[in-house]
Amino acid sequence: MATVNPYLLFNGNCEEAFLFYKSVFGGEFPYIGKFKEMPKEEGCDEVTAEDAERIMHVSLPIGNTILMGSDSSTRFGDLPFGENFSVSINTDSTEEADRIFNGLSAGGKIEMPLNKTFWGAYFGMFKDKFGINWMVNFDENMQNK
C-alpha cells in the first residue's frame, strides 16, 4: 500500500529549516544531498555556483511519516506561498506508481514523467487538475531491505 508524506520546498533555506525540525523532533537524516552532488545528465542545465550549495533532497523520519524537502533553483526564482509543498506518494511497485501517477495526473500538468532516476528510484512529478503538486516514487532498493 502506498504511503503519503509531505514534501516541503524552500527558497534557499531548506538546510536551516530541517536542522530546526530535527532539533524539535529528534532523529537523524537518512539522506541529505546538495545540487552540486547530482551527476551531470544529458539535456540538464549546469548547476550554478549559487545553487550548488542548495539542498537537492533531505528526509527526516518522524514516527511513521517522513518529512522531506528541497530548495528551489534560483533560475526559476522564489516559490510563491502555496507552491512550496507537494504530496509525496511512495508506492510498493512500478505498477502501483504508474496507476497512481496516471490516475491523479489526468487533466493536470505533468512536470516530470515517471522514469528511472540517478538515485535509483522510479519517480515523477505533476500538478493535478485542482492545482495540487504531487510526487510519485517507487524505490526498488528500499523493497530489498
mmCIF file with all atom_site columns, N, CA, C and O in Angstrom, residues 82-83 85 103-109 126-134:
data_model
loop_
_atom_site.group_PDB
_atom_site.id
_atom_site.type_symbol
_atom_site.label_atom_id
_atom_site.label_alt_id
_atom_site.label_comp_id
_atom_site.label_asym_id
_atom_site.label_entity_id
_atom_site.label_seq_id
_atom_site.pdbx_PDB_ins_code
_atom_site.Cartn_x
_atom_site.Cartn_y
_atom_site.Cartn_z
_atom_site.occupancy
_atom_site.B_iso_or_equiv
_atom_site.pdbx_formal_charge
_atom_site.auth_seq_id
_atom_site.auth_comp_id
_atom_site.auth_asym_id
_atom_site.auth_atom_id
_atom_site.pdbx_PDB_model_num
ATOM 1  N N  . GLY A 1 82  ? 2.051  28.579 -1.300  1.00 0.00 ? 82  GLY A N  1
ATOM 2  C CA . GLY A 1 82  ? 1.091  27.691 -1.932  1.00 0.00 ? 82  GLY A CA 1
ATOM 3  C C  . GLY A 1 82  ? 1.726  26.794 -2.973  1.00 0.00 ? 82  GLY A C  1
ATOM 4  O O  . GLY A 1 82  ? 1.195  25.753 -3.310  1.00 0.00 ? 82  GLY A O  1
ATOM 5  N N  . GLU A 1 83  ? 2.883  27.201 -3.487  1.00 0.00 ? 83  GLU A N  1
ATOM 6  C CA . GLU A 1 83  ? 3.629  26.369 -4.433  1.00 0.00 ? 83  GLU A CA 1
ATOM 7  C C  . GLU A 1 83  ? 4.817  25.717 -3.731  1.00 0.00 ? 83  GLU A C  1
ATOM 8  O O  . GLU A 1 83  ? 5.649  25.095 -4.378  1.00 0.00 ? 83  GLU A O  1
ATOM 9  N N  . PHE A 1 85  ? 4.995  23.263 -1.466  1.00 0.00 ? 85  PHE A N  1
ATOM 10 C CA . PHE A 1 85  ? 4.852  21.924 -0.910  1.00 0.00 ? 85  PHE A CA 1
ATOM 11 C C  . PHE A 1 85  ? 4.279  20.996 -1.968  1.00 0.00 ? 85  PHE A C  1
ATOM 12 O O  . PHE A 1 85  ? 3.654  21.428 -2.937  1.00 0.00 ? 85  PHE A O  1
ATOM 13 N N  . GLY A 1 103 ? -3.599 8.112  -12.837 1.00 0.00 ? 103 GLY A N  1
ATOM 14 C CA . GLY A 1 103 ? -4.919 8.492  -12.329 1.00 0.00 ? 103 GLY A CA 1
ATOM 15 C C  . GLY A 1 103 ? -4.967 9.923  -11.829 1.00 0.00 ? 103 GLY A C  1
ATOM 16 O O  . GLY A 1 103 ? -5.842 10.704 -12.224 1.00 0.00 ? 103 GLY A O  1
ATOM 17 N N  . LEU A 1 104 ? -4.018 10.292 -10.978 1.00 0.00 ? 104 LEU A N  1
ATOM 18 C CA . LEU A 1 104 ? -4.038 11.632 -10.380 1.00 0.00 ? 104 LEU A CA 1
ATOM 19 C C  . LEU A 1 104 ? -3.635 12.735 -11.353 1.00 0.00 ? 104 LEU A C  1
ATOM 20 O O  . LEU A 1 104 ? -4.067 13.877 -11.210 1.00 0.00 ? 104 LEU A O  1
ATOM 21 N N  . SER A 1 105 ? -2.812 12.410 -12.345 1.00 0.00 ? 105 SER A N  1
ATOM 22 C CA . SER A 1 105 ? -2.349 13.445 -13.271 1.00 0.00 ? 105 SER A CA 1
ATOM 23 C C  . SER A 1 105 ? -3.339 13.705 -14.411 1.00 0.00 ? 105 SER A C  1
ATOM 24 O O  . SER A 1 105 ? -3.163 14.674 -15.163 1.00 0.00 ? 105 SER A O  1
ATOM 25 N N  . ALA A 1 106 ? -4.382 12.888 -14.532 1.00 0.00 ? 106 ALA A N  1
ATOM 26 C CA . ALA A 1 106 ? -5.370 13.069 -15.609 1.00 0.00 ? 106 ALA A CA 1
ATOM 27 C C  . ALA A 1 106 ? -5.979 14.469 -15.525 1.00 0.00 ? 106 ALA A C  1
ATOM 28 O O  . ALA A 1 106 ? -6.487 14.868 -14.478 1.00 0.00 ? 106 ALA A O  1
ATOM 29 N N  . GLY A 1 107 ? -5.871 15.222 -16.593 1.00 0.00 ? 107 GLY A N  1
ATOM 30 C CA . GLY A 1 107 ? -6.402 16.577 -16.624 1.00 0.00 ? 107 GLY A CA 1
ATOM 31 C C  . GLY A 1 107 ? -5.482 17.608 -16.007 1.00 0.00 ? 107 GLY A C  1
ATOM 32 O O  . GLY A 1 107 ? -5.793 18.796 -15.984 1.00 0.00 ? 107 GLY A O  1
ATOM 33 N N  . GLY A 1 108 ? -4.335 17.164 -15.505 1.00 0.00 ? 108 GLY A N  1
ATOM 34 C CA . GLY A 1 108 ? -3.375 18.072 -14.883 1.00 0.00 ? 108 GLY A CA 1
ATOM 35 C C  . GLY A 1 108 ? -2.202 18.357 -15.797 1.00 0.00 ? 108 GLY A C  1
ATOM 36 O O  . GLY A 1 108 ? -2.295 18.195 -17.015 1.00 0.00 ? 108 GLY A O  1
ATOM 37 N N  . LYS A 1 109 ? -1.083 18.771 -15.185 1.00 0.00 ? 109 LYS A N  1
ATOM 38 C CA . LYS A 1 109 ? 0.120  19.109 -15.957 1.00 0.00 ? 109 LYS A CA 1
ATOM 39 C C  . LYS A 1 109 ? 1.292  18.298 -15.433 1.00 0.00 ? 109 LYS A C  1
ATOM 40 O O  . LYS A 1 109 ? 1.706  18.450 -14.276 1.00 0.00 ? 109 LYS A O  1
ATOM 41 N N  . PHE A 1 126 ? 3.894  15.998 -10.940 1.00 0.00 ? 126 PHE A N  1
ATOM 42 C CA . PHE A 1 126 ? 2.844  16.653 -11.715 1.00 0.00 ? 126 PHE A CA 1
ATOM 43 C C  . PHE A 1 126 ? 2.011  17.543 -10.806 1.00 0.00 ? 126 PHE A C  1
ATOM 44 O O  . PHE A 1 126 ? 2.084  17.458 -9.581  1.00 0.00 ? 126 PHE A O  1
ATOM 45 N N  . LYS A 1 127 ? 1.232  18.406 -11.439 1.00 0.00 ? 127 LYS A N  1
ATOM 46 C CA . LYS A 1 127 ? 0.236  19.221 -10.753 1.00 0.00 ? 127 LYS A CA 1
ATOM 47 C C  . LYS A 1 127 ? -1.117 18.700 -11.219 1.00 0.00 ? 127 LYS A C  1
ATOM 48 O O  . LYS A 1 127 ? -1.361 18.605 -12.424 1.00 0.00 ? 127 LYS A O  1
ATOM 49 N N  . ASP A 1 128 ? -1.974 18.335 -10.273 1.00 0.00 ? 128 ASP A N  1
ATOM 50 C CA . ASP A 1 128 ? -3.267 17.777 -10.680 1.00 0.00 ? 128 ASP A CA 1
ATOM 51 C C  . ASP A 1 128 ? -4.199 18.879 -11.180 1.00 0.00 ? 128 ASP A C  1
ATOM 52 O O  . ASP A 1 128 ? -3.861 20.068 -11.145 1.00 0.00 ? 128 ASP A O  1
ATOM 53 N N  . LYS A 1 129 ? -5.368 18.486 -11.649 1.00 0.00 ? 129 LYS A N  1
ATOM 54 C CA . LYS A 1 129 ? -6.299 19.446 -12.241 1.00 0.00 ? 129 LYS A CA 1
ATOM 55 C C  . LYS A 1 129 ? -6.854 20.439 -11.226 1.00 0.00 ? 129 LYS A C  1
ATOM 56 O O  . LYS A 1 129 ? -7.492 21.416 -11.605 1.00 0.00 ? 129 LYS A O  1
ATOM 57 N N  . PHE A 1 130 ? -6.577 20.221 -9.955  1.00 0.00 ? 130 PHE A N  1
ATOM 58 C CA . PHE A 1 130 ? -7.018 21.145 -8.906  1.00 0.00 ? 130 PHE A CA 1
ATOM 59 C C  . PHE A 1 130 ? -5.885 22.057 -8.434  1.00 0.00 ? 130 PHE A C  1
ATOM 60 O O  . PHE A 1 130 ? -6.058 22.838 -7.503  1.00 0.00 ? 130 PHE A O  1
ATOM 61 N N  . GLY A 1 131 ? -4.695 21.922 -9.044  1.00 0.00 ? 131 GLY A N  1
ATOM 62 C CA . GLY A 1 131 ? -3.561 22.774 -8.690  1.00 0.00 ? 131 GLY A CA 1
ATOM 63 C C  . GLY A 1 131 ? -2.674 22.244 -7.584  1.00 0.00 ? 131 GLY A C  1
ATOM 64 O O  . GLY A 1 131 ? -1.798 22.966 -7.109  1.00 0.00 ? 131 GLY A O  1
ATOM 65 N N  . ILE A 1 132 ? -2.859 20.987 -7.167  1.00 0.00 ? 132 ILE A N  1
ATOM 66 C CA . ILE A 1 132 ? -2.046 20.397 -6.104  1.00 0.00 ? 132 ILE A CA 1
ATOM 67 C C  . ILE A 1 132 ? -0.833 19.705 -6.716  1.00 0.00 ? 132 ILE A C  1
ATOM 68 O O  . ILE A 1 132 ? -0.954 18.966 -7.692  1.00 0.00 ? 132 ILE A O  1
ATOM 69 N N  . ASN A 1 133 ? 0.355  19.958 -6.137  1.00 0.00 ? 133 ASN A N  1
ATOM 70 C CA . ASN A 1 133 ? 1.600  19.335 -6.594  1.00 0.00 ? 133 ASN A CA 1
ATOM 71 C C  . ASN A 1 133 ? 1.752  17.953 -5.972  1.00 0.00 ? 133 ASN A C  1
ATOM 72 O O  . ASN A 1 133 ? 1.570  17.790 -4.760  1.00 0.00 ? 133 ASN A O  1
ATOM 73 N N  . TRP A 1 134 ? 2.093  16.971 -6.803  1.00 0.00 ? 134 TRP A N  1
ATOM 74 C CA . TRP A 1 134 ? 2.275  15.590 -6.371  1.00 0.00 ? 134 TRP A CA 1
ATOM 75 C C  . TRP A 1 134 ? 3.622  15.064 -6.857  1.00 0.00 ? 134 TRP A C  1
ATOM 76 O O  . TRP A 1 134 ? 4.117  15.469 -7.910  1.00 0.00 ? 134 TRP A O  1
#
